[in-house]
């Protein structure tokens, strides 16, 4: 792994002026996982790439998924073998690219009387899944008898349980995965900017030849010229197609997915469980560090895409499903410590309900040459990027007689990874814990650092050694904030607490405990005024309240 590449907003105005002078082969609009994957693929093939994101990186769908790199077992039920094969085989590749971030996670599928999965069908289904996804070794599926299933997960419903399927999936942090793809693209010369909203296209001879974007921080508009533009804006894809006057034919259909977070002791599942809901849908319960989270809903969404919220009906629906599957668990609204809600940008199909819509991605090219990509799943991001960059490669050949090499992203380790196997990640976690436990850090702290930053933990530990203010825990959080400001474009404390670290979801108390030191680090780095810092603090307090307080009078 090379040295960290400076990637910071501390000299933003000058950086943007320099960027605007460049000529690009490709502008990518959208800094979610799809745009990040495209930026890495295209820059690794030698294209000069600029990625623009209107908010923070991963602030749309890509920080609000179920955070699984999974093979889509349910797509077998829809006979979508192609999708199962593709996302199934992608899991192992993405795990290899970032084993600290894409972590093996055994999944238990309880077989219950009257449930959607019967024993015979599940056994065959999981076998087909193993074959399609080329699953090897101990990750291959096992069928468990009732007794074995209860031994693995004592919380399952003894009366109606007939056994279980047991198979392998991977858990991730979607926002970190997005960011590490973007940071890896910098090694190939790509440029990326957050808080840069594309407000128009530049045309030459009736072809898209660049974009105009507005700096959402200081104001100011910049025009960028580029041979090609890809619209990978997720739920906002159709807005940009409208701006380009090319929204016709297929369109997006947005559905909302909600997740709730509970203290581990309130829902102490031993490993991830994928289980039936009485209405025929399926749901996950996933343990992670100090918490267990559950999800997800799948409801149509037509409101403000910039403010997607968990409402009381979503929360009651998920809680009652858990209480139904685990008879000894009695979750209540007051047990929720955090939550998140995000949008799936699916392709509309007449007459289909939200959960029946295909998760396949589609590429649209407008008459003016704007290439848009929509749909798809987190797990398939690399193949989606490959398909759309192949299209640009064909255009480069036809229009400019430039031949690009094929996709190589299956062999490019992501930032923070120089681990050969997952066991090396575990070994490194133990080493970090050895170095820190005398200062009062727990095993959880070492696990958190490594599964968030990988080997970049070394840089954070160097910053920690130089930081003198506060107790050890506070010094570490300050070091993290300094790292994300210098190397990860974090511009606000919310960028830090939500997308760089996931603390708002998975360790919400640490946000309350360390809000002040983190605000101080951002004030120091960006010279924020007292009023700005006060506004950030109010915004954080509002987020804390919004994500964790569910009372019946809440809208």
mmCIF file of N, CA and C in Angstrom, residues 361-484:
data_model
loop_
_atom_site.group_PDB
_atom_site.id
_atom_site.type_symbol
_atom_site.label_atom_id
_atom_site.label_comp_id
_atom_site.label_asym_id
_atom_site.label_seq_id
_atom_site.Cartn_x
_atom_site.Cartn_y
_atom_site.Cartn_z
ATOM 1 N N UNK A 361 -29.466 -3.435 -13.061
ATOM 2 C CA UNK A 361 -29.131 -2.072 -13.487
ATOM 3 C C UNK A 361 -29.414 -1.920 -14.985
ATOM 4 N N UNK A 362 -29.631 -0.681 -15.407
ATOM 5 C CA UNK A 362 -29.830 -0.401 -16.837
ATOM 6 C C UNK A 362 -29.045 0.837 -17.214
ATOM 7 N N UNK A 363 -28.605 0.869 -18.464
ATOM 8 C CA UNK A 363 -27.857 2.025 -18.972
ATOM 9 C C UNK A 363 -28.701 2.698 -20.052
ATOM 10 N N UNK A 364 -28.847 4.015 -19.973
ATOM 11 C CA UNK A 364 -29.576 4.780 -20.990
ATOM 12 C C UNK A 364 -28.608 5.757 -21.636
ATOM 13 N N UNK A 365 -28.657 5.909 -22.959
ATOM 14 C CA UNK A 365 -27.847 6.945 -23.615
ATOM 15 C C UNK A 365 -28.793 7.895 -24.324
ATOM 16 N N UNK A 366 -28.650 9.200 -24.050
ATOM 17 C CA UNK A 366 -29.551 10.180 -24.674
ATOM 18 C C UNK A 366 -29.045 10.555 -26.067
ATOM 19 N N UNK A 367 -29.894 11.238 -26.826
ATOM 20 C CA UNK A 367 -29.514 11.677 -28.184
ATOM 21 C C UNK A 367 -28.291 12.581 -28.155
ATOM 22 N N UNK A 368 -28.105 13.284 -27.024
ATOM 23 C CA UNK A 368 -26.952 14.201 -26.940
ATOM 24 C C UNK A 368 -25.718 13.507 -26.352
ATOM 25 N N UNK A 369 -25.839 12.200 -26.084
ATOM 26 C CA UNK A 369 -24.656 11.455 -25.641
ATOM 27 C C UNK A 369 -24.485 11.340 -24.132
ATOM 28 N N UNK A 370 -25.472 11.830 -23.347
ATOM 29 C CA UNK A 370 -25.374 11.652 -21.894
ATOM 30 C C UNK A 370 -25.652 10.183 -21.570
ATOM 31 N N UNK A 371 -24.713 9.557 -20.861
ATOM 32 C CA UNK A 371 -24.891 8.154 -20.475
ATOM 33 C C UNK A 371 -25.364 8.122 -19.017
ATOM 34 N N UNK A 372 -26.518 7.476 -18.767
ATOM 35 C CA UNK A 372 -27.040 7.380 -17.408
ATOM 36 C C UNK A 372 -27.102 5.923 -17.003
ATOM 37 N N UNK A 373 -26.792 5.644 -15.736
ATOM 38 C CA UNK A 373 -26.919 4.273 -15.230
ATOM 39 C C UNK A 373 -27.753 4.299 -13.959
ATOM 40 N N UNK A 374 -28.698 3.368 -13.871
ATOM 41 C CA UNK A 374 -29.585 3.339 -12.699
ATOM 42 C C UNK A 374 -29.909 1.902 -12.355
ATOM 43 N N UNK A 375 -30.550 1.744 -11.174
ATOM 44 C CA UNK A 375 -30.875 0.402 -10.696
ATOM 45 C C UNK A 375 -29.644 -0.239 -10.087
ATOM 46 N N UNK A 376 -29.668 -1.562 -9.985
ATOM 47 C CA UNK A 376 -28.494 -2.277 -9.481
ATOM 48 C C UNK A 376 -28.448 -2.367 -7.968
ATOM 49 N N UNK A 377 -27.437 -3.091 -7.498
ATOM 50 C CA UNK A 377 -27.277 -3.363 -6.070
ATOM 51 C C UNK A 377 -25.861 -3.009 -5.633
ATOM 52 N N UNK A 378 -25.711 -2.749 -4.351
ATOM 53 C CA UNK A 378 -24.387 -2.467 -3.782
ATOM 54 C C UNK A 378 -23.396 -3.560 -4.182
ATOM 55 N N UNK A 379 -23.812 -4.816 -4.056
ATOM 56 C CA UNK A 379 -22.906 -5.937 -4.333
ATOM 57 C C UNK A 379 -22.386 -5.924 -5.765
ATOM 58 N N UNK A 380 -23.224 -5.467 -6.687
ATOM 59 C CA UNK A 380 -22.841 -5.522 -8.107
ATOM 60 C C UNK A 380 -22.165 -4.267 -8.623
ATOM 61 N N UNK A 381 -21.722 -3.378 -7.710
ATOM 62 C CA UNK A 381 -21.231 -2.061 -8.156
ATOM 63 C C UNK A 381 -20.078 -2.161 -9.150
ATOM 64 N N UNK A 382 -19.184 -3.133 -8.954
ATOM 65 C CA UNK A 382 -17.974 -3.212 -9.782
ATOM 66 C C UNK A 382 -18.320 -3.616 -11.209
ATOM 67 N N UNK A 383 -19.264 -4.562 -11.345
ATOM 68 C CA UNK A 383 -19.688 -5.000 -12.679
ATOM 69 C C UNK A 383 -20.507 -3.912 -13.373
ATOM 70 N N UNK A 384 -21.308 -3.181 -12.606
ATOM 71 C CA UNK A 384 -22.059 -2.061 -13.188
ATOM 72 C C UNK A 384 -21.087 -1.050 -13.785
ATOM 73 N N UNK A 385 -20.049 -0.737 -12.994
ATOM 74 C CA UNK A 385 -19.039 0.223 -13.458
ATOM 75 C C UNK A 385 -18.364 -0.307 -14.719
ATOM 76 N N UNK A 386 -18.029 -1.575 -14.715
ATOM 77 C CA UNK A 386 -17.349 -2.173 -15.875
ATOM 78 C C UNK A 386 -18.209 -2.050 -17.134
ATOM 79 N N UNK A 387 -19.522 -2.332 -16.996
ATOM 80 C CA UNK A 387 -20.414 -2.262 -18.168
ATOM 81 C C UNK A 387 -20.475 -0.858 -18.745
ATOM 82 N N UNK A 388 -20.583 0.125 -17.851
ATOM 83 C CA UNK A 388 -20.764 1.492 -18.357
ATOM 84 C C UNK A 388 -19.439 2.051 -18.888
ATOM 85 N N UNK A 389 -18.307 1.671 -18.267
ATOM 86 C CA UNK A 389 -17.003 2.138 -18.772
ATOM 87 C C UNK A 389 -16.673 1.440 -20.101
ATOM 88 N N UNK A 390 -17.112 0.190 -20.264
ATOM 89 C CA UNK A 390 -16.944 -0.471 -21.575
ATOM 90 C C UNK A 390 -17.626 0.331 -22.682
ATOM 91 N N UNK A 391 -18.782 0.885 -22.343
ATOM 92 C CA UNK A 391 -19.515 1.693 -23.329
ATOM 93 C C UNK A 391 -18.718 2.947 -23.695
ATOM 94 N N UNK A 392 -18.127 3.581 -22.675
ATOM 95 C CA UNK A 392 -17.292 4.772 -22.923
ATOM 96 C C UNK A 392 -16.064 4.371 -23.746
ATOM 97 N N UNK A 393 -15.504 3.188 -23.445
ATOM 98 C CA UNK A 393 -14.325 2.706 -24.178
ATOM 99 C C UNK A 393 -14.652 2.539 -25.670
ATOM 100 N N UNK A 394 -15.845 2.003 -25.955
ATOM 101 C CA UNK A 394 -16.253 1.868 -27.374
ATOM 102 C C UNK A 394 -16.363 3.229 -28.039
ATOM 103 N N UNK A 395 -16.929 4.203 -27.287
ATOM 104 C CA UNK A 395 -17.053 5.565 -27.835
ATOM 105 C C UNK A 395 -15.680 6.185 -28.092
ATOM 106 N N UNK A 396 -14.743 5.949 -27.157
ATOM 107 C CA UNK A 396 -13.382 6.498 -27.320
ATOM 108 C C UNK A 396 -12.746 5.952 -28.599
ATOM 109 N N UNK A 397 -13.023 4.675 -28.852
ATOM 110 C CA UNK A 397 -12.467 4.022 -30.044
ATOM 111 C C UNK A 397 -13.080 4.619 -31.318
ATOM 112 N N UNK A 398 -14.419 4.719 -31.314
ATOM 113 C CA UNK A 398 -15.112 5.219 -32.512
ATOM 114 C C UNK A 398 -14.846 6.700 -32.753
ATOM 115 N N UNK A 399 -14.886 7.502 -31.672
ATOM 116 C CA UNK A 399 -14.793 8.963 -31.847
ATOM 117 C C UNK A 399 -13.355 9.471 -31.894
ATOM 118 N N UNK A 400 -12.433 8.805 -31.198
ATOM 119 C CA UNK A 400 -11.075 9.360 -31.050
ATOM 120 C C UNK A 400 -9.977 8.374 -31.407
ATOM 121 N N UNK A 401 -10.378 7.179 -31.853
ATOM 122 C CA UNK A 401 -9.414 6.137 -32.214
ATOM 123 C C UNK A 401 -8.430 5.843 -31.068
ATOM 124 N N UNK A 402 -8.954 5.919 -29.831
ATOM 125 C CA UNK A 402 -8.126 5.609 -28.657
ATOM 126 C C UNK A 402 -8.606 4.271 -28.109
ATOM 127 N N UNK A 403 -7.681 3.328 -27.932
ATOM 128 C CA UNK A 403 -8.055 1.998 -27.458
ATOM 129 C C UNK A 403 -7.712 1.854 -25.974
ATOM 130 N N UNK A 404 -8.722 1.565 -25.175
ATOM 131 C CA UNK A 404 -8.489 1.403 -23.736
ATOM 132 C C UNK A 404 -8.328 -0.074 -23.403
ATOM 133 N N UNK A 405 -7.561 -0.331 -22.335
ATOM 134 C CA UNK A 405 -7.414 -1.738 -21.920
ATOM 135 C C UNK A 405 -8.704 -2.161 -21.216
ATOM 136 N N UNK A 406 -8.919 -3.483 -21.094
ATOM 137 C CA UNK A 406 -10.141 -3.927 -20.405
ATOM 138 C C UNK A 406 -10.095 -3.622 -18.900
ATOM 139 N N UNK A 407 -11.204 -3.868 -18.235
ATOM 140 C CA UNK A 407 -11.350 -3.609 -16.796
ATOM 141 C C UNK A 407 -10.355 -4.441 -15.976
ATOM 142 N N UNK A 408 -9.743 -3.802 -14.980
ATOM 143 C CA UNK A 408 -8.804 -4.538 -14.096
ATOM 144 C C UNK A 408 -9.175 -4.383 -12.622
ATOM 145 N N UNK A 409 -10.379 -3.834 -12.352
ATOM 146 C CA UNK A 409 -10.683 -3.510 -10.946
ATOM 147 C C UNK A 409 -10.825 -4.748 -10.058
ATOM 148 N N UNK A 410 -10.940 -5.943 -10.671
ATOM 149 C CA UNK A 410 -11.001 -7.146 -9.817
ATOM 150 C C UNK A 410 -9.645 -7.458 -9.203
ATOM 151 N N UNK A 411 -8.607 -6.734 -9.662
ATOM 152 C CA UNK A 411 -7.252 -7.008 -9.139
ATOM 153 C C UNK A 411 -6.646 -5.794 -8.420
ATOM 154 N N UNK A 412 -7.431 -4.737 -8.258
ATOM 155 C CA UNK A 412 -6.878 -3.523 -7.621
ATOM 156 C C UNK A 412 -7.328 -3.485 -6.157
ATOM 157 N N UNK A 413 -6.410 -3.769 -5.207
ATOM 158 C CA UNK A 413 -6.824 -3.718 -3.800
ATOM 159 C C UNK A 413 -7.223 -2.295 -3.425
ATOM 160 N N UNK A 414 -8.251 -2.168 -2.616
ATOM 161 C CA UNK A 414 -8.704 -0.837 -2.212
ATOM 162 C C UNK A 414 -7.784 -0.289 -1.125
ATOM 163 N N UNK A 415 -7.765 1.038 -1.019
ATOM 164 C CA UNK A 415 -7.009 1.741 0.014
ATOM 165 C C UNK A 415 -7.165 1.061 1.366
ATOM 166 N N UNK A 416 -6.096 0.952 2.097
ATOM 167 C CA UNK A 416 -6.211 0.393 3.450
ATOM 168 C C UNK A 416 -6.031 -1.107 3.483
ATOM 169 N N UNK A 417 -5.954 -1.724 2.292
ATOM 170 C CA UNK A 417 -5.829 -3.178 2.262
ATOM 171 C C UNK A 417 -4.462 -3.610 1.779
ATOM 172 N N UNK A 418 -3.634 -4.167 2.699
ATOM 173 C CA UNK A 418 -2.564 -5.006 2.169
ATOM 174 C C UNK A 418 -2.606 -6.341 2.902
ATOM 175 N N UNK A 419 -3.841 -6.794 3.146
ATOM 176 C CA UNK A 419 -4.062 -8.098 3.780
ATOM 177 C C UNK A 419 -4.284 -9.130 2.681
ATOM 178 N N UNK A 420 -3.660 -10.276 2.840
ATOM 179 C CA UNK A 420 -3.887 -11.323 1.838
ATOM 180 C C UNK A 420 -5.202 -12.064 2.116
ATOM 181 N N UNK A 421 -5.481 -12.283 3.406
ATOM 182 C CA UNK A 421 -6.676 -13.060 3.764
ATOM 183 C C UNK A 421 -7.318 -12.443 5.006
ATOM 184 N N UNK A 422 -8.547 -12.876 5.279
ATOM 185 C CA UNK A 422 -9.256 -12.324 6.434
ATOM 186 C C UNK A 422 -8.550 -12.645 7.749
ATOM 187 N N UNK A 423 -7.851 -13.791 7.796
ATOM 188 C CA UNK A 423 -7.152 -14.137 9.060
ATOM 189 C C UNK A 423 -6.070 -13.099 9.368
ATOM 190 N N UNK A 424 -5.506 -12.467 8.329
ATOM 191 C CA UNK A 424 -4.498 -11.426 8.567
ATOM 192 C C UNK A 424 -5.144 -10.166 9.159
ATOM 193 N N UNK A 425 -6.409 -9.936 8.781
ATOM 194 C CA UNK A 425 -7.147 -8.806 9.364
ATOM 195 C C UNK A 425 -7.315 -9.066 10.861
ATOM 196 N N UNK A 426 -7.723 -10.288 11.200
ATOM 197 C CA UNK A 426 -7.936 -10.633 12.613
ATOM 198 C C UNK A 426 -6.637 -10.504 13.419
ATOM 199 N N UNK A 427 -5.551 -10.932 12.783
ATOM 200 C CA UNK A 427 -4.241 -10.859 13.433
ATOM 201 C C UNK A 427 -3.849 -9.389 13.690
ATOM 202 N N UNK A 428 -4.133 -8.548 12.695
ATOM 203 C CA UNK A 428 -3.797 -7.124 12.816
ATOM 204 C C UNK A 428 -4.648 -6.465 13.910
ATOM 205 N N UNK A 429 -5.921 -6.862 14.005
ATOM 206 C CA UNK A 429 -6.783 -6.331 15.078
ATOM 207 C C UNK A 429 -6.158 -6.670 16.440
ATOM 208 N N UNK A 430 -5.686 -7.918 16.581
ATOM 209 C CA UNK A 430 -5.068 -8.343 17.851
ATOM 210 C C UNK A 430 -3.804 -7.531 18.142
ATOM 211 N N UNK A 431 -3.011 -7.252 17.096
ATOM 212 C CA UNK A 431 -1.782 -6.449 17.262
ATOM 213 C C UNK A 431 -2.124 -5.032 17.719
ATOM 214 N N UNK A 432 -3.139 -4.440 17.074
ATOM 215 C CA UNK A 432 -3.544 -3.071 17.437
ATOM 216 C C UNK A 432 -4.038 -3.053 18.891
ATOM 217 N N UNK A 433 -4.808 -4.074 19.260
ATOM 218 C CA UNK A 433 -5.300 -4.147 20.645
ATOM 219 C C UNK A 433 -4.128 -4.249 21.638
ATOM 220 N N UNK A 434 -3.126 -5.073 21.298
ATOM 221 C CA UNK A 434 -1.919 -5.201 22.140
ATOM 222 C C UNK A 434 -1.254 -3.854 22.369
ATOM 223 N N UNK A 435 -1.207 -3.061 21.287
ATOM 224 C CA UNK A 435 -0.526 -1.763 21.382
ATOM 225 C C UNK A 435 -1.332 -0.747 22.187
ATOM 226 N N UNK A 436 -2.651 -0.971 22.289
ATOM 227 C CA UNK A 436 -3.500 0.073 22.875
ATOM 228 C C UNK A 436 -4.089 -0.251 24.248
ATOM 229 N N UNK A 437 -4.119 -1.556 24.610
ATOM 230 C CA UNK A 437 -4.940 -1.855 25.798
ATOM 231 C C UNK A 437 -4.394 -1.263 27.082
ATOM 232 N N UNK A 438 -3.089 -1.002 27.152
ATOM 233 C CA UNK A 438 -2.544 -0.372 28.374
ATOM 234 C C UNK A 438 -3.072 1.047 28.556
ATOM 235 N N UNK A 439 -3.523 1.665 27.451
ATOM 236 C CA UNK A 439 -4.055 3.039 27.555
ATOM 237 C C UNK A 439 -5.558 3.035 27.813
ATOM 238 N N UNK A 440 -6.126 1.841 28.055
ATOM 239 C CA UNK A 440 -7.551 1.790 28.403
ATOM 240 C C UNK A 440 -8.480 1.521 27.230
ATOM 241 N N UNK A 441 -7.926 1.134 26.076
ATOM 242 C CA UNK A 441 -8.799 0.827 24.936
ATOM 243 C C UNK A 441 -9.284 -0.620 25.009
ATOM 244 N N UNK A 442 -10.487 -0.849 24.477
ATOM 245 C CA UNK A 442 -11.068 -2.202 24.519
ATOM 246 C C UNK A 442 -10.791 -2.929 23.205
ATOM 247 N N UNK A 443 -11.122 -4.234 23.181
ATOM 248 C CA UNK A 443 -10.996 -5.002 21.935
ATOM 249 C C UNK A 443 -11.904 -4.398 20.864
ATOM 250 N N UNK A 444 -13.075 -3.908 21.303
ATOM 251 C CA UNK A 444 -13.997 -3.272 20.361
ATOM 252 C C UNK A 444 -13.313 -2.098 19.659
ATOM 253 N N UNK A 445 -12.548 -1.296 20.405
ATOM 254 C CA UNK A 445 -11.889 -0.121 19.813
ATOM 255 C C UNK A 445 -10.906 -0.535 18.717
ATOM 256 N N UNK A 446 -10.154 -1.612 18.977
ATOM 257 C CA UNK A 446 -9.182 -2.106 17.984
ATOM 258 C C UNK A 446 -9.923 -2.653 16.762
ATOM 259 N N UNK A 447 -10.994 -3.420 17.017
ATOM 260 C CA UNK A 447 -11.820 -3.974 15.934
ATOM 261 C C UNK A 447 -12.403 -2.843 15.076
ATOM 262 N N UNK A 448 -12.922 -1.816 15.768
ATOM 263 C CA UNK A 448 -13.532 -0.683 15.062
ATOM 264 C C UNK A 448 -12.518 0.023 14.156
ATOM 265 N N UNK A 449 -11.320 0.306 14.692
ATOM 266 C CA UNK A 449 -10.311 1.019 13.889
ATOM 267 C C UNK A 449 -9.933 0.235 12.636
ATOM 268 N N UNK A 450 -9.692 -1.057 12.802
ATOM 269 C CA UNK A 450 -9.205 -1.859 11.668
ATOM 270 C C UNK A 450 -10.312 -2.114 10.649
ATOM 271 N N UNK A 451 -11.549 -2.375 11.129
ATOM 272 C CA UNK A 451 -12.624 -2.648 10.165
ATOM 273 C C UNK A 451 -13.153 -1.349 9.538
ATOM 274 N N UNK A 452 -12.703 -0.214 10.035
ATOM 275 C CA UNK A 452 -13.073 1.064 9.416
ATOM 276 C C UNK A 452 -11.973 1.538 8.465
ATOM 277 N N UNK A 453 -10.725 1.465 8.913
ATOM 278 C CA UNK A 453 -9.624 2.092 8.148
ATOM 279 C C UNK A 453 -8.605 1.100 7.593
ATOM 280 N N UNK A 454 -8.680 -0.175 7.987
ATOM 281 C CA UNK A 454 -7.655 -1.128 7.524
ATOM 282 C C UNK A 454 -6.283 -0.695 8.003
ATOM 283 N N UNK A 455 -5.282 -0.810 7.112
ATOM 284 C CA UNK A 455 -3.906 -0.454 7.492
ATOM 285 C C UNK A 455 -3.712 1.062 7.646
ATOM 286 N N UNK A 456 -4.709 1.833 7.201
ATOM 287 C CA UNK A 456 -4.617 3.292 7.418
ATOM 288 C C UNK A 456 -4.697 3.613 8.911
ATOM 289 N N UNK A 457 -5.048 2.604 9.713
ATOM 290 C CA UNK A 457 -5.015 2.732 11.178
ATOM 291 C C UNK A 457 -3.640 3.228 11.632
ATOM 292 N N UNK A 458 -2.572 2.809 10.919
ATOM 293 C CA UNK A 458 -1.211 3.239 11.296
ATOM 294 C C UNK A 458 -1.088 4.768 11.289
ATOM 295 N N UNK A 459 -1.647 5.401 10.253
ATOM 296 C CA UNK A 459 -1.596 6.872 10.176
ATOM 297 C C UNK A 459 -2.360 7.488 11.339
ATOM 298 N N UNK A 460 -3.504 6.888 11.677
ATOM 299 C CA UNK A 460 -4.311 7.414 12.781
ATOM 300 C C UNK A 460 -3.559 7.259 14.098
ATOM 301 N N UNK A 461 -2.859 6.142 14.264
ATOM 302 C CA UNK A 461 -2.090 5.944 15.502
ATOM 303 C C UNK A 461 -0.924 6.932 15.596
ATOM 304 N N UNK A 462 -0.340 7.288 14.446
ATOM 305 C CA UNK A 462 0.716 8.333 14.460
ATOM 306 C C UNK A 462 0.123 9.674 14.889
ATOM 307 N N UNK A 463 -1.042 10.013 14.352
ATOM 308 C CA UNK A 463 -1.706 11.275 14.719
ATOM 309 C C UNK A 463 -2.095 11.250 16.197
ATOM 310 N N UNK A 464 -2.519 10.078 16.665
ATOM 311 C CA UNK A 464 -2.894 9.910 18.073
ATOM 312 C C UNK A 464 -1.690 10.203 18.980
ATOM 313 N N UNK A 465 -0.521 9.688 18.575
ATOM 314 C CA UNK A 465 0.694 9.892 19.380
ATOM 315 C C UNK A 465 1.061 11.374 19.465
ATOM 316 N N UNK A 466 0.693 12.137 18.411
ATOM 317 C CA UNK A 466 1.046 13.572 18.404
ATOM 318 C C UNK A 466 -0.025 14.446 19.078
ATOM 319 N N UNK A 467 -1.201 13.851 19.355
ATOM 320 C CA UNK A 467 -2.307 14.638 19.918
ATOM 321 C C UNK A 467 -2.234 14.609 21.430
ATOM 322 N N UNK A 468 -2.219 15.777 22.033
ATOM 323 C CA UNK A 468 -1.995 15.817 23.481
ATOM 324 C C UNK A 468 -3.255 16.137 24.290
ATOM 325 N N UNK A 469 -4.299 16.696 23.622
ATOM 326 C CA UNK A 469 -5.467 17.153 24.399
ATOM 327 C C UNK A 469 -6.404 16.009 24.751
ATOM 328 N N UNK A 470 -6.776 15.902 26.039
ATOM 329 C CA UNK A 470 -7.818 14.969 26.449
ATOM 330 C C UNK A 470 -7.321 13.589 26.857
ATOM 331 N N UNK A 471 -8.279 12.751 27.311
ATOM 332 C CA UNK A 471 -7.947 11.377 27.707
ATOM 333 C C UNK A 471 -7.692 10.551 26.436
ATOM 334 N N UNK A 472 -7.195 9.294 26.598
ATOM 335 C CA UNK A 472 -6.852 8.505 25.407
ATOM 336 C C UNK A 472 -7.987 8.368 24.381
ATOM 337 N N UNK A 473 -9.217 8.111 24.848
ATOM 338 C CA UNK A 473 -10.337 7.951 23.897
ATOM 339 C C UNK A 473 -10.583 9.232 23.104
ATOM 340 N N UNK A 474 -10.529 10.354 23.810
ATOM 341 C CA UNK A 474 -10.739 11.641 23.121
ATOM 342 C C UNK A 474 -9.608 11.907 22.132
ATOM 343 N N UNK A 475 -8.388 11.589 22.541
ATOM 344 C CA UNK A 475 -7.245 11.810 21.633
ATOM 345 C C UNK A 475 -7.393 10.984 20.358
ATOM 346 N N UNK A 476 -7.914 9.751 20.515
ATOM 347 C CA UNK A 476 -8.078 8.885 19.344
ATOM 348 C C UNK A 476 -9.136 9.450 18.397
ATOM 349 N N UNK A 477 -10.245 9.933 18.958
ATOM 350 C CA UNK A 477 -11.296 10.501 18.103
ATOM 351 C C UNK A 477 -10.777 11.754 17.396
ATOM 352 N N UNK A 478 -9.976 12.545 18.103
ATOM 353 C CA UNK A 478 -9.375 13.726 17.456
ATOM 354 C C UNK A 478 -8.460 13.294 16.304
ATOM 355 N N UNK A 479 -7.685 12.225 16.535
ATOM 356 C CA UNK A 479 -6.782 11.722 15.484
ATOM 357 C C UNK A 479 -7.579 11.251 14.270
ATOM 358 N N UNK A 480 -8.693 10.567 14.522
ATOM 359 C CA UNK A 480 -9.563 10.131 13.421
ATOM 360 C C UNK A 480 -10.090 11.329 12.640
ATOM 361 N N UNK A 481 -10.548 12.344 13.383
ATOM 362 C CA UNK A 481 -11.091 13.538 12.712
ATOM 363 C C UNK A 481 -10.003 14.196 11.860
ATOM 364 N N UNK A 482 -8.791 14.291 12.399
ATOM 365 C CA UNK A 482 -7.680 14.891 11.638
ATOM 366 C C UNK A 482 -7.402 14.084 10.366
ATOM 367 N N UNK A 483 -7.450 12.755 10.495
ATOM 368 C CA UNK A 483 -7.197 11.882 9.342
ATOM 369 C C UNK A 483 -8.263 12.091 8.258
ATOM 370 N N UNK A 484 -9.530 12.139 8.672
ATOM 371 C CA UNK A 484 -10.601 12.253 7.664
ATOM 372 C C UNK A 484 -10.599 13.640 7.015
#
